[in-house]
Tab-separated table of C-alpha atoms and ligand atoms in Angstrom:
chain	number	residue	atom	x	y	z
A	152	MET	CA	81.926	-86.824	-140.031
A	153	TYR	CA	80.685	-86.058	-143.864
A	154	LEU	CA	78.618	-83.760	-144.781
A	155	TYR	CA	76.851	-82.682	-148.239
A	156	ASN	CA	77.307	-78.852	-148.479
A	157	SER	CA	75.367	-77.063	-150.902
A	158	ALA	CA	77.823	-74.619	-151.713
A	159	SER	CA	80.106	-76.942	-153.213
A	160	HIS	CA	77.636	-79.421	-154.485
A	161	LYS	CA	79.212	-82.667	-152.763
A	162	LYS	CA	79.817	-84.757	-149.593
A	163	GLU	CA	82.692	-83.330	-147.616
A	164	GLU	CA	84.535	-83.940	-144.407
A	165	PHE	CA	83.590	-81.472	-141.859
A	166	ILE	CA	86.413	-79.551	-140.403
A	167	PRO	CA	85.533	-76.582	-138.114
A	168	ASN	CA	87.315	-73.591	-138.121
A	169	ASP	CA	87.879	-74.201	-134.514
A	170	PRO	CA	87.462	-77.749	-132.878
A	171	LYS	CA	86.974	-76.099	-129.486
A	172	LEU	CA	83.703	-74.117	-130.701
A	173	VAL	CA	81.493	-75.171	-133.870
A	174	LYS	CA	79.673	-72.249	-135.059
A	175	MET	CA	76.002	-72.898	-136.365
A	176	TYR	CA	73.349	-70.634	-137.944
A	177	THR	CA	69.776	-71.678	-138.512
A	178	CYS	CA	67.415	-69.134	-139.987
A	179	GLY	CA	64.359	-69.066	-137.498
A	180	PRO	CA	60.600	-68.973	-138.215
A	181	THR	CA	58.682	-66.230	-139.639
A	182	VAL	CA	56.572	-65.777	-136.633
A	183	TYR	CA	53.357	-64.844	-138.208
A	184	HIS	CA	51.630	-68.081	-137.877
A	185	PHE	CA	52.015	-71.384	-136.206
A	186	ALA	CA	54.958	-73.353	-137.640
A	187	HIS	CA	53.630	-76.081	-139.792
A	188	ILE	CA	55.211	-79.557	-139.595
A	189	GLY	CA	57.151	-78.703	-142.858
A	190	ASN	CA	58.765	-76.211	-141.251
A	191	LEU	CA	59.587	-78.585	-138.140
A	192	ARG	CA	60.905	-81.033	-140.295
A	193	SER	CA	63.774	-78.609	-140.971
A	194	TYR	CA	64.224	-77.980	-137.466
A	195	ILE	CA	64.244	-81.745	-136.354
A	196	MET	CA	67.298	-82.482	-139.058
A	197	GLU	CA	68.880	-79.543	-137.901
A	198	ASP	CA	68.429	-80.585	-134.328
A	199	VAL	CA	69.880	-83.812	-135.285
A	200	LEU	CA	73.066	-82.013	-136.786
A	201	GLU	CA	73.741	-80.236	-134.040
A	202	LYS	CA	73.479	-83.081	-131.680
A	203	TYR	CA	75.412	-85.184	-133.559
A	204	LEU	CA	78.258	-82.716	-133.799
A	205	ARG	CA	78.068	-82.471	-129.749
A	206	TYR	CA	77.844	-86.312	-129.632
A	207	ILE	CA	81.069	-86.637	-131.734
A	208	GLY	CA	83.052	-84.133	-129.036
A	209	TYR	CA	82.530	-80.732	-130.425
A	210	PRO	CA	80.840	-77.945	-128.351
A	211	VAL	CA	78.500	-76.129	-130.181
A	212	LYS	CA	77.530	-72.456	-130.517
A	213	ARG	CA	74.192	-72.368	-132.354
A	214	VAL	CA	72.284	-69.029	-133.233
A	215	MET	CA	68.698	-68.382	-134.669
A	216	ASN	CA	66.970	-65.426	-135.697
A	217	ILE	CA	63.216	-65.069	-135.258
A	218	THR	CA	61.752	-63.248	-138.009
A	219	ASP	CA	59.765	-60.349	-136.603
A	220	VAL	CA	60.049	-57.847	-139.564
A	221	GLY	CA	60.760	-57.574	-142.946
A	222	HIS	CA	59.699	-60.704	-144.632
A	223	LEU	CA	57.552	-59.814	-147.532
A	224	THR	CA	54.809	-62.040	-148.925
A	225	SER	CA	57.065	-63.287	-151.619
A	226	ASP	CA	60.572	-64.031	-150.523
A	227	ALA	CA	61.812	-61.372	-153.200
A	228	ASP	CA	60.805	-57.715	-151.999
A	229	GLU	CA	57.244	-57.777	-152.849
A	230	GLY	CA	54.129	-57.705	-151.366
A	231	GLU	CA	53.408	-56.901	-147.535
A	232	ASP	CA	55.189	-57.529	-144.531
A	233	LYS	CA	54.209	-61.017	-143.315
A	234	MET	CA	53.984	-60.056	-139.944
A	235	LEU	CA	51.498	-56.872	-140.893
A	236	LYS	CA	49.557	-59.529	-142.544
A	237	GLY	CA	48.982	-61.672	-139.710
A	238	ALA	CA	48.168	-58.566	-137.328
A	239	LYS	CA	45.751	-57.837	-139.375
A	240	ARG	CA	44.218	-61.291	-139.847
A	241	GLU	CA	43.874	-61.491	-135.979
A	242	HIS	CA	42.828	-57.618	-134.889
A	243	LYS	CA	46.385	-57.829	-132.969
A	244	SER	CA	49.687	-55.645	-133.154
A	245	VAL	CA	52.733	-56.916	-134.771
A	246	MET	CA	54.541	-57.593	-131.226
A	247	GLU	CA	51.372	-59.111	-129.818
A	248	ILE	CA	51.513	-61.723	-132.766
A	249	ALA	CA	55.676	-62.164	-132.593
A	250	LYS	CA	55.546	-62.817	-129.119
A	251	PHE	CA	52.552	-65.532	-129.647
A	252	TYR	CA	53.849	-67.381	-132.316
A	253	THR	CA	57.455	-67.558	-130.914
A	254	ASP	CA	56.017	-68.940	-127.763
A	255	ALA	CA	53.739	-71.490	-129.659
A	256	PHE	CA	57.034	-72.231	-131.909
A	257	PHE	CA	59.105	-73.087	-128.986
A	258	ASP	CA	56.075	-74.990	-127.491
A	259	ASP	CA	56.314	-77.036	-130.623
A	260	CYS	CA	60.088	-77.347	-130.570
A	261	ARG	CA	59.901	-78.642	-126.711
A	262	LYS	CA	57.150	-81.639	-127.857
A	263	LEU	CA	59.293	-82.704	-130.519
A	264	ASN	CA	62.527	-82.568	-128.610
A	265	ILE	CA	64.063	-79.974	-130.368
A	266	LYS	CA	66.805	-78.187	-128.513
A	267	ARG	CA	66.413	-74.625	-128.038
A	268	PRO	CA	69.247	-72.715	-129.654
A	269	ASP	CA	71.987	-71.137	-127.426
A	270	VAL	CA	71.113	-67.703	-128.631
A	271	VAL	CA	67.472	-66.543	-130.058
A	272	GLN	CA	67.292	-63.418	-131.354
A	273	PRO	CA	64.324	-61.269	-132.849
A	274	ALA	CA	65.400	-59.506	-135.497
A	275	THR	CA	63.644	-56.184	-134.518
A	276	GLY	CA	66.318	-56.281	-131.949
A	277	CYS	CA	69.429	-55.831	-133.832
A	278	ILE	CA	68.814	-52.948	-135.896
A	279	ASP	CA	71.910	-51.087	-135.099
A	280	GLU	CA	73.792	-53.919	-136.503
A	281	TYR	CA	72.087	-53.921	-140.171
A	282	ILE	CA	72.658	-50.122	-140.376
A	283	LYS	CA	76.356	-50.418	-139.764
A	284	ILE	CA	76.601	-53.147	-142.422
A	285	ILE	CA	74.398	-51.169	-144.658
A	286	THR	CA	76.068	-47.910	-144.253
A	287	LYS	CA	79.718	-49.777	-145.198
A	288	LEU	CA	78.578	-51.539	-148.246
A	289	LEU	CA	77.106	-47.923	-149.457
A	290	ASP	CA	80.647	-46.690	-148.806
A	291	THR	CA	82.412	-49.533	-150.421
A	292	GLY	CA	80.033	-49.486	-153.639
A	293	TYR	CA	78.330	-52.726	-152.942
A	294	ALA	CA	74.776	-50.722	-151.740
A	295	TYR	CA	72.924	-48.048	-154.029
A	296	GLN	CA	69.628	-45.669	-152.950
A	297	ALA	CA	66.912	-45.721	-155.438
A	298	GLY	CA	63.718	-44.342	-154.975
A	299	GLY	CA	63.998	-44.009	-151.064
A	300	ASN	CA	65.334	-47.867	-150.755
A	301	VAL	CA	68.763	-48.993	-150.062
A	302	TYR	CA	69.411	-51.802	-152.447
A	303	PHE	CA	72.417	-54.566	-152.908
A	304	ASP	CA	74.031	-54.091	-156.414
A	305	THR	CA	74.439	-57.738	-157.559
A	306	SER	CA	76.633	-56.726	-160.548
A	307	LYS	CA	79.282	-55.881	-158.114
A	308	LEU	CA	79.929	-59.685	-157.199
A	309	GLU	CA	82.084	-62.039	-159.425
A	310	LYS	CA	79.674	-64.728	-158.492
A	311	TYR	CA	76.089	-64.549	-157.425
A	312	TYR	CA	74.430	-67.667	-157.571
A	313	ILE	CA	76.211	-69.838	-155.271
A	314	PHE	CA	73.388	-72.922	-154.784
A	315	ASN	CA	72.431	-73.567	-158.558
A	316	ASP	CA	72.658	-77.384	-158.755
A	317	HIS	CA	69.189	-77.650	-157.034
A	318	ASN	CA	66.468	-77.815	-159.587
A	319	GLU	CA	65.073	-74.804	-160.650
A	320	GLU	CA	61.573	-75.617	-158.914
A	321	ASP	CA	62.875	-75.403	-155.516
A	322	LEU	CA	65.107	-72.491	-156.347
A	323	ALA	CA	62.060	-70.608	-157.750
A	324	VAL	CA	59.897	-70.885	-154.674
A	325	GLY	CA	60.119	-67.777	-153.153
A	326	VAL	CA	60.242	-65.539	-156.346
A	327	ARG	CA	57.295	-67.258	-158.134
A	328	GLU	CA	54.455	-66.207	-156.087
A	329	GLY	CA	53.378	-62.470	-157.267
A	330	VAL	CA	56.337	-61.276	-158.799
A	331	GLU	CA	56.177	-57.734	-159.785
A	332	GLU	CA	59.106	-55.529	-161.161
A	333	ASP	CA	60.914	-53.192	-159.068
A	334	THR	CA	61.696	-50.100	-161.584
A	335	ASN	CA	64.490	-48.874	-158.863
A	336	LYS	CA	66.207	-52.076	-159.296
A	337	ARG	CA	69.490	-51.983	-161.352
A	338	ASN	CA	69.806	-55.541	-161.718
A	339	LYS	CA	66.980	-58.135	-161.661
A	340	ASN	CA	68.837	-60.059	-158.615
A	341	ASP	CA	69.332	-56.673	-156.869
A	342	PHE	CA	67.681	-56.817	-153.233
A	343	VAL	CA	66.473	-54.393	-150.667
A	344	LEU	CA	68.607	-53.803	-147.505
A	345	TRP	CA	66.535	-51.009	-145.790
A	346	PHE	CA	62.790	-49.736	-147.070
A	347	THR	CA	61.770	-46.451	-146.570
A	348	LYS	CA	59.302	-46.255	-149.601
A	349	SER	CA	56.683	-49.043	-149.790
A	350	LYS	CA	53.512	-49.880	-151.271
A	351	PHE	CA	51.806	-50.131	-147.802
A	352	GLU	CA	51.866	-46.929	-145.808
A	353	ASP	CA	51.005	-48.614	-142.774
A	354	GLN	CA	53.895	-50.920	-142.346
A	355	ALA	CA	53.707	-51.340	-137.895
A	356	LEU	CA	57.404	-50.958	-137.422
A	357	LYS	CA	59.852	-48.521	-138.149
A	358	TRP	CA	63.427	-47.112	-137.301
A	359	ASP	CA	65.337	-43.935	-137.865
A	360	SER	CA	67.956	-44.582	-140.627
A	361	PRO	CA	70.895	-42.406	-142.208
A	362	TRP	CA	68.546	-43.216	-145.073
A	363	GLY	CA	65.168	-41.989	-143.607
A	364	VAL	CA	62.771	-43.749	-141.496
A	365	GLY	CA	61.888	-47.358	-142.527
A	366	TYR	CA	62.889	-50.907	-141.670
A	367	PRO	CA	65.150	-53.686	-142.777
A	368	GLY	CA	65.060	-56.278	-145.526
A	369	TRP	CA	64.427	-59.976	-144.293
A	370	HIS	CA	68.141	-61.130	-145.848
A	371	ILE	CA	70.101	-58.547	-143.708
A	372	GLU	CA	68.843	-59.758	-140.339
A	373	CYS	CA	70.414	-62.892	-140.514
A	374	SER	CA	73.848	-61.925	-141.858
A	375	GLY	CA	73.632	-59.204	-139.049
A	376	ILE	CA	72.614	-61.467	-136.523
A	377	SER	CA	75.137	-64.175	-137.285
A	378	LEU	CA	78.204	-61.659	-137.609
A	379	LYS	CA	77.095	-60.317	-134.067
A	380	TYR	CA	76.890	-63.452	-132.324
A	381	LEU	CA	79.476	-65.778	-134.234
A	382	GLY	CA	81.690	-63.635	-135.725
A	383	GLU	CA	83.338	-63.384	-139.597
A	384	ASP	CA	83.998	-67.160	-140.024
A	385	LEU	CA	80.776	-69.462	-139.949
A	386	ASP	CA	80.871	-73.307	-139.973
A	387	ILE	CA	77.754	-74.213	-140.515
A	388	HIS	CA	74.585	-72.248	-142.057
A	389	CYS	CA	71.215	-74.224	-142.090
A	390	GLY	CA	67.685	-73.627	-143.557
A	391	GLY	CA	64.884	-75.447	-145.769
A	392	ILE	CA	65.771	-75.722	-149.435
A	393	ASP	CA	63.364	-72.894	-150.099
A	394	ASN	CA	65.953	-70.696	-148.121
A	395	ALA	CA	68.765	-71.363	-150.771
A	396	PHE	CA	67.553	-68.974	-153.146
A	397	PRO	CA	66.975	-65.620	-152.798
A	398	HIS	CA	67.432	-65.710	-149.087
A	399	HIS	CA	70.925	-67.368	-148.432
A	400	THR	CA	72.202	-66.049	-151.697
A	401	ASN	CA	71.781	-62.732	-150.722
A	402	GLU	CA	73.196	-63.443	-147.530
A	403	ILE	CA	76.462	-64.520	-149.078
A	404	ALA	CA	76.595	-61.799	-151.123
A	405	GLN	CA	76.148	-58.797	-148.611
A	406	SER	CA	78.132	-60.847	-145.539
A	407	GLU	CA	81.130	-61.249	-147.579
A	408	SER	CA	81.195	-58.077	-149.071
A	409	TYR	CA	81.126	-56.357	-145.961
A	410	ILE	CA	83.639	-58.601	-144.234
A	411	GLY	CA	86.016	-58.799	-147.425
A	412	HIS	CA	86.506	-62.521	-146.989
A	413	HIS	CA	85.047	-66.158	-147.259
A	414	TRP	CA	82.046	-66.202	-145.014
A	415	CYS	CA	80.471	-69.678	-144.234
A	416	ASN	CA	82.218	-73.083	-145.084
A	417	TYR	CA	79.038	-75.637	-145.078
A	418	TRP	CA	75.540	-74.862	-145.821
A	419	MET	CA	73.140	-77.548	-145.170
A	420	HIS	CA	69.477	-77.541	-146.696
A	421	VAL	CA	66.668	-79.436	-145.695
A	422	MET	CA	64.538	-80.558	-148.845
A	423	HIS	CA	60.281	-80.017	-148.175
A	424	LEU	CA	57.673	-81.762	-146.281
A	425	ASN	CA	55.031	-82.352	-149.137
A	426	THR	CA	51.704	-83.402	-149.049
A	427	THR	CA	50.142	-85.831	-151.468
A	428	SER	CA	48.792	-82.338	-153.152
A	429	GLY	CA	51.940	-80.201	-153.120
A	430	LYS	CA	54.112	-78.373	-151.138
A	431	MET	CA	52.941	-77.640	-147.373
A	432	SER	CA	52.700	-73.827	-146.825
A	433	LYS	CA	52.033	-71.044	-144.111
A	434	SER	CA	50.755	-68.752	-146.933
A	435	LYS	CA	48.113	-70.895	-148.266
A	436	GLY	CA	46.663	-70.817	-144.943
A	437	GLU	CA	45.886	-74.504	-144.861
A	438	PHE	CA	48.451	-76.683	-142.981
A	439	LEU	CA	49.168	-79.168	-140.775
A	440	THR	CA	50.412	-78.040	-136.905
A	441	VAL	CA	51.914	-80.068	-134.210
A	442	SER	CA	48.684	-79.424	-132.049
A	443	LEU	CA	46.438	-81.039	-134.835
A	444	LEU	CA	48.554	-84.207	-134.579
A	445	GLU	CA	47.988	-84.091	-130.608
A	446	GLN	CA	44.517	-83.734	-131.384
A	447	LYS	CA	44.332	-86.506	-133.445
A	448	GLY	CA	45.931	-88.764	-130.740
A	449	TYR	CA	49.516	-88.707	-132.467
A	450	ASP	CA	52.422	-88.879	-130.314
A	451	PRO	CA	54.500	-85.508	-131.456
A	452	LEU	CA	57.727	-87.601	-131.016
A	453	ALA	CA	56.129	-90.205	-133.622
A	454	TYR	CA	56.079	-87.599	-136.067
A	455	ARG	CA	60.018	-86.688	-135.149
A	456	LEU	CA	60.673	-90.890	-135.913
A	457	PHE	CA	58.883	-90.274	-139.230
A	458	CYS	CA	61.242	-87.650	-140.278
A	459	LEU	CA	64.032	-89.739	-138.899
A	460	GLN	CA	63.035	-92.201	-140.996
A	461	SER	CA	64.052	-90.778	-144.014
A	462	HIS	CA	67.313	-88.382	-145.574
A	463	TYR	CA	67.313	-84.794	-145.080
A	464	ARG	CA	68.013	-84.451	-148.566
A	465	LYS	CA	64.898	-86.143	-149.837
A	466	ASN	CA	61.495	-84.912	-150.403
A	467	LEU	CA	59.437	-86.437	-148.028
A	468	VAL	CA	55.580	-87.071	-148.300
A	469	PHE	CA	53.603	-86.542	-145.515
A	470	SER	CA	50.047	-88.590	-145.541
A	471	TRP	CA	48.142	-89.891	-142.707
A	472	GLU	CA	48.941	-93.518	-143.714
A	473	ASN	CA	52.441	-92.550	-143.364
A	474	LEU	CA	51.992	-91.174	-140.238
A	475	ASP	CA	50.378	-94.352	-138.832
A	476	ASN	CA	53.090	-96.664	-139.680
A	477	ALA	CA	55.699	-94.303	-138.082
A	478	MET	CA	53.241	-94.092	-134.897
A	479	GLY	CA	52.967	-98.241	-135.034
A	480	THR	CA	56.503	-98.291	-135.559
A	481	TYR	CA	57.213	-95.829	-132.466
A	482	GLN	CA	54.968	-98.019	-130.231
A	483	LYS	CA	56.430	-101.329	-130.946
A	484	LEU	CA	60.018	-100.079	-130.548
A	485	ILE	CA	58.996	-98.662	-126.836
A	486	ALA	CA	57.523	-102.116	-126.178
A	487	LYS	CA	60.399	-103.965	-127.234
A	488	ILE	CA	62.938	-101.349	-125.130
A	489	ALA	CA	60.402	-101.842	-121.854
A	490	ALA	CA	60.801	-105.701	-122.204
A	491	LEU	CA	64.217	-105.392	-121.462
A	492	LYS	CA	65.399	-105.444	-117.596
A	493	PRO	CA	67.313	-102.862	-116.092
A	494	SER	CA	69.986	-104.234	-113.900
A	495	ASP	CA	73.640	-103.406	-112.580
A	496	GLU	CA	75.448	-106.134	-114.971
A	497	PRO	CA	78.800	-104.868	-116.245
A	498	ILE	CA	78.383	-103.249	-119.436
A	499	ASP	CA	79.698	-105.220	-122.335
A	500	GLU	CA	82.285	-103.041	-123.824
A	501	ASP	CA	82.697	-104.995	-127.313
A	502	ALA	CA	79.369	-104.494	-127.986
A	503	VAL	CA	79.641	-101.009	-127.308
A	504	THR	CA	82.021	-100.527	-129.778
A	505	ALA	CA	80.810	-102.336	-132.392
A	506	LEU	CA	77.212	-100.805	-132.051
A	507	ARG	CA	78.511	-97.364	-131.687
A	508	GLU	CA	80.815	-98.287	-134.868
A	509	LYS	CA	77.223	-98.921	-136.638
A	510	PHE	CA	75.594	-95.878	-135.194
A	511	ASN	CA	78.462	-93.399	-136.406
A	512	LYS	CA	78.774	-94.974	-139.994
A	513	ALA	CA	75.282	-93.947	-140.273
A	514	LEU	CA	75.071	-90.335	-138.698
A	515	GLY	CA	78.778	-89.464	-139.765
A	516	ASN	CA	77.582	-90.417	-143.402
A	517	ASP	CA	75.817	-87.223	-143.982
A	518	LEU	CA	73.334	-87.299	-141.172
A	519	ASN	CA	71.714	-90.918	-142.547
A	520	THR	CA	69.157	-90.935	-139.816
A	521	SER	CA	67.021	-93.702	-141.290
A	522	LEU	CA	70.088	-95.919	-140.720
A	523	GLY	CA	70.588	-94.531	-137.453
A	524	ILE	CA	67.159	-95.903	-136.350
A	525	THR	CA	68.600	-99.365	-137.738
A	526	ALA	CA	71.253	-99.082	-135.429
A	527	LEU	CA	68.315	-98.980	-132.432
A	528	TYR	CA	67.319	-102.590	-133.990
A	529	ASP	CA	70.741	-103.832	-134.257
A	530	VAL	CA	71.588	-103.123	-130.442
A	531	LEU	CA	68.084	-105.063	-129.542
A	532	LYS	CA	68.939	-108.052	-131.789
A	533	TYR	CA	72.477	-108.009	-130.402
A	534	GLN	CA	74.046	-111.335	-128.173
A	535	THR	CA	74.491	-109.175	-124.913
A	536	ASN	CA	73.171	-108.023	-121.529
A	537	ASP	CA	69.904	-106.017	-121.402
A	538	ALA	CA	72.158	-103.271	-119.243
A	539	THR	CA	74.445	-102.959	-122.184
A	540	LYS	CA	71.123	-102.843	-124.395
A	541	LEU	CA	69.674	-99.848	-122.256
A	542	TYR	CA	73.133	-97.993	-121.934
A	543	LEU	CA	73.366	-97.987	-125.863
A	544	LEU	CA	69.959	-96.863	-126.680
A	545	ASP	CA	69.895	-93.995	-124.309
A	546	ASP	CA	73.554	-93.094	-126.065
A	547	PHE	CA	71.948	-93.176	-129.211
A	548	ASP	CA	68.936	-91.064	-127.870
A	549	LYS	CA	71.335	-88.392	-127.192
A	550	VAL	CA	71.458	-87.600	-131.018
A	551	LEU	CA	67.826	-89.071	-132.285
A	552	SER	CA	66.035	-87.563	-129.277
A	553	LEU	CA	62.960	-89.992	-129.042
A	554	ASP	CA	62.993	-90.704	-125.319
A	555	LEU	CA	63.259	-94.053	-125.625
A	556	LEU	CA	64.127	-95.431	-122.146
A	557	LYS	CA	61.564	-92.689	-120.743
A	558	LYS	CA	58.569	-93.527	-122.621
A	559	ALA	CA	59.708	-97.849	-122.123
A	560	GLU	CA	59.804	-96.986	-118.428
A	561	GLU	CA	56.339	-95.624	-118.483
A	562	ALA	CA	55.134	-98.452	-120.579
A	563	ARG	CA	56.575	-100.597	-117.687
A	564	LYS	CA	54.964	-98.552	-115.259
A	565	LYS	CA	51.085	-98.962	-116.732
A	566	ALA	CA	51.561	-102.784	-117.483
A	567	ALA	CA	52.683	-103.151	-113.757
A	568	SER	CA	49.456	-101.042	-112.692
A	569	ALA	CA	47.434	-103.131	-115.126
A	570	LYS	CA	48.525	-106.198	-113.583
A	571	GLY	CA	47.968	-104.964	-110.026
A	572	SER	CA	44.381	-104.301	-111.222
A	573	GLY	CA	43.730	-107.674	-112.272
A	574	GLY	CA	45.700	-109.323	-115.215
A	575	GLU	CA	47.072	-107.881	-118.634
A	576	TYR	CA	44.388	-106.818	-120.621
A	577	ASN	CA	46.443	-104.936	-123.801
A	578	ILE	CA	44.159	-102.537	-125.980
A	579	VAL	CA	45.794	-101.874	-129.271
A	580	SER	CA	43.969	-99.782	-132.382
A	581	GLU	CA	44.835	-100.897	-135.653
A	582	SER	CA	46.245	-97.635	-136.891
A	583	GLY	CA	48.482	-97.131	-133.867
A	584	GLU	CA	46.052	-94.324	-132.635
A	585	GLN	CA	45.817	-93.868	-128.879
A	586	ASP	CA	42.441	-92.760	-127.655
A	587	ALA	CA	42.013	-92.363	-123.734
A	588	ALA	CA	38.140	-92.445	-123.797
A	589	VAL	CA	37.704	-95.273	-126.065
A	590	GLU	CA	40.695	-97.208	-124.065
A	591	ALA	CA	38.703	-96.580	-120.876
A	592	LYS	CA	35.717	-97.810	-122.452
A	593	ILE	CA	37.152	-100.926	-123.575
A	594	ARG	CA	38.286	-101.797	-120.202
A	595	ALA	CA	35.069	-101.014	-118.537
A	596	ARG	CA	33.724	-103.752	-120.951
A	597	TYR	CA	36.154	-106.065	-120.008
A	598	GLU	CA	35.553	-105.480	-116.451
A	599	ALA	CA	32.251	-106.073	-116.931
A	600	LYS	CA	32.721	-109.425	-118.703
A	601	LYS	CA	34.885	-110.327	-116.163
A	602	ALA	CA	32.015	-109.755	-113.512
A	603	LYS	CA	29.909	-111.774	-115.490
A	604	ASN	CA	27.727	-108.744	-116.363
A	605	PHE	CA	27.188	-109.673	-119.722
A	606	ALA	CA	24.251	-107.345	-120.461
A	607	GLU	CA	26.729	-104.250	-119.345
A	608	ALA	CA	29.308	-105.675	-121.561
A	609	ASP	CA	27.185	-105.616	-124.592
A	610	GLN	CA	25.701	-102.213	-123.910
A	611	ILE	CA	29.287	-100.698	-124.139
A	612	ARG	CA	30.320	-102.560	-127.022
A	613	ASP	CA	26.965	-101.112	-128.820
A	614	GLU	CA	27.904	-97.984	-127.471
A	615	LEU	CA	31.325	-97.991	-129.242
A	616	LYS	CA	29.883	-99.276	-132.381
A	617	ALA	CA	27.616	-96.295	-132.315
A	618	GLU	CA	30.748	-94.231	-132.115
A	619	GLY	CA	32.338	-95.751	-135.471
A	620	ILE	CA	34.326	-97.875	-133.436
A	621	GLU	CA	34.833	-101.916	-134.385
A	622	LEU	CA	35.918	-103.939	-131.375
A	623	THR	CA	37.861	-107.674	-131.873
A	624	ASP	CA	38.869	-109.526	-129.222
A	625	ILE	CA	42.577	-110.953	-129.396
A	626	PRO	CA	44.462	-113.238	-126.917
A	627	GLY	CA	45.177	-111.138	-124.015
A	628	GLY	CA	43.099	-108.082	-124.973
A	629	ALA	CA	41.224	-106.094	-127.874
A	630	LYS	CA	42.060	-104.545	-130.735
A	631	TRP	CA	39.783	-101.518	-132.141
A	632	ASN	CA	39.609	-99.199	-135.433
A	633	ARG	CA	37.433	-96.782	-136.742
A	634	VAL	CA	34.957	-97.644	-139.407
B	795	LIG	P1	59.393	-69.498	-142.273
B	795	LIG	O1	58.788	-69.577	-141.117
B	795	LIG	O2	58.556	-69.501	-143.495
B	795	LIG	O3	60.753	-68.477	-142.471
B	795	LIG	O4	60.307	-71.012	-142.475
B	795	LIG	C1	60.977	-71.217	-141.517
B	795	LIG	C2	61.850	-72.830	-142.049
B	795	LIG	O5	60.918	-73.586	-142.756
B	795	LIG	C3	62.971	-72.416	-142.830
B	795	LIG	O6	64.018	-73.191	-142.854
B	795	LIG	C4	62.154	-73.009	-144.287
B	795	LIG	O7	63.151	-72.827	-145.189
B	795	LIG	C5	61.582	-74.237	-143.822
B	795	LIG	N1	60.524	-74.807	-144.873
B	795	LIG	C6	59.616	-73.670	-145.244
B	795	LIG	N2	58.429	-74.735	-145.938
B	795	LIG	C7	59.011	-75.986	-145.673
B	795	LIG	C8	58.757	-77.453	-145.975
B	795	LIG	N3	57.225	-77.463	-146.684
B	795	LIG	N4	59.416	-78.698	-145.732
B	795	LIG	C9	60.613	-78.294	-144.999
B	795	LIG	N5	60.927	-76.971	-144.599
B	795	LIG	C10	59.980	-76.094	-144.676
B	796	LIG	ZN1	67.528	-66.485	-142.856
């Protein structure tokens, strides 16, 4: 497969260090709040990468950290620890906050069919690892102590900036917010490996270290956890584009200085999900969550489809209208699959070869997921038997994870039970929205009409109208929308 490598600034053939085990590292969430759907865009696309590698036959070991200490309110070393900020906001302890939002994160992942990585490691669980690395960096002159903290000395590196073909706007995301001069730093880009002195006395989590009681910087946790579980030769490191600088740049600096050689071969960065008013951000406090999408009646997998419809290296703009469109596409796709008839017919191997080639051409070309979705329609249109089509849809769904066959089966059962209860009556909303309460009322009106109880039917229509629901009878059912 070909993958764009942010470190070499080009699309490259993916060649793992050892084809028997691809080693993949993902920066995990900072668990001081719910993940927003922008964060989850990154995790969806990274999930597709992992699943596609498995699909083409590579065993994969994927490791993710959970940031429960050290990530300050700016992505540079300034401000308050985000975890402490979350704990204060909710009048809870840092560890309570970490547990609650870690569980919430994996709940969201489950709803979006994002596979849990093989190893999930909270940063607070690997303090010895960071101390070991920092000790060596000090011994070898890559780090220095100043004002009580330990800093990495970026002037010791031949090359510090690795990802600098990204546009400055994106690179500066982390450092722009609330930058303050740290006079302990010898060079502007030096960063903290271990804090002992900080502006805030009430840092909740502290550990003993050779440099005094304190806590690790954010960047060292990913180097420590990755080196611990994946060793010194990493195949792929992933994250959202805002992580490229300074976080990943600093990870490379400290990891390679520690191990003394090249560390990671491929860097995959997912561009941001933006709203029409700009970047979605947890720190701004206003953001969209999976639960909110569900409350509004959207299937979380319609959001997954929305993400898959665009390329991970392009910024994606979220709007309700765009999500409505994705929801409509998802429902129509499921309806088409539900119309296929499962059978024991033999699988048409020629069709499988031809259609798989299309799918691989799409995903193998730097994860072109939108062409991967088109490949689903190619299957539906292809001149072959339904058993082959269902087999292929299931096969592609190992990567896309849209629950295609499961949802189609549910749709088939729903249609059958509607038939059993007196004929098919289809209720659709113009926006693709599903609302069980509205649908139940519309069905009740239909039953009343069938029983010639027109007064009751009219009353239900009036009730719906009062709730802002407009109803139009269509052949074989009814269509509704909110006015
Ligand atoms: P955080 O929880 O802030 O540490 O971020 C978790 C992941 O989400 C990281 O990989 C970030 O780079 C990524 N991320 C943050 N904001 C966005 C966004 N608006 N769109 C896509 N990914 C994002
Ligand atoms: Zn990281």
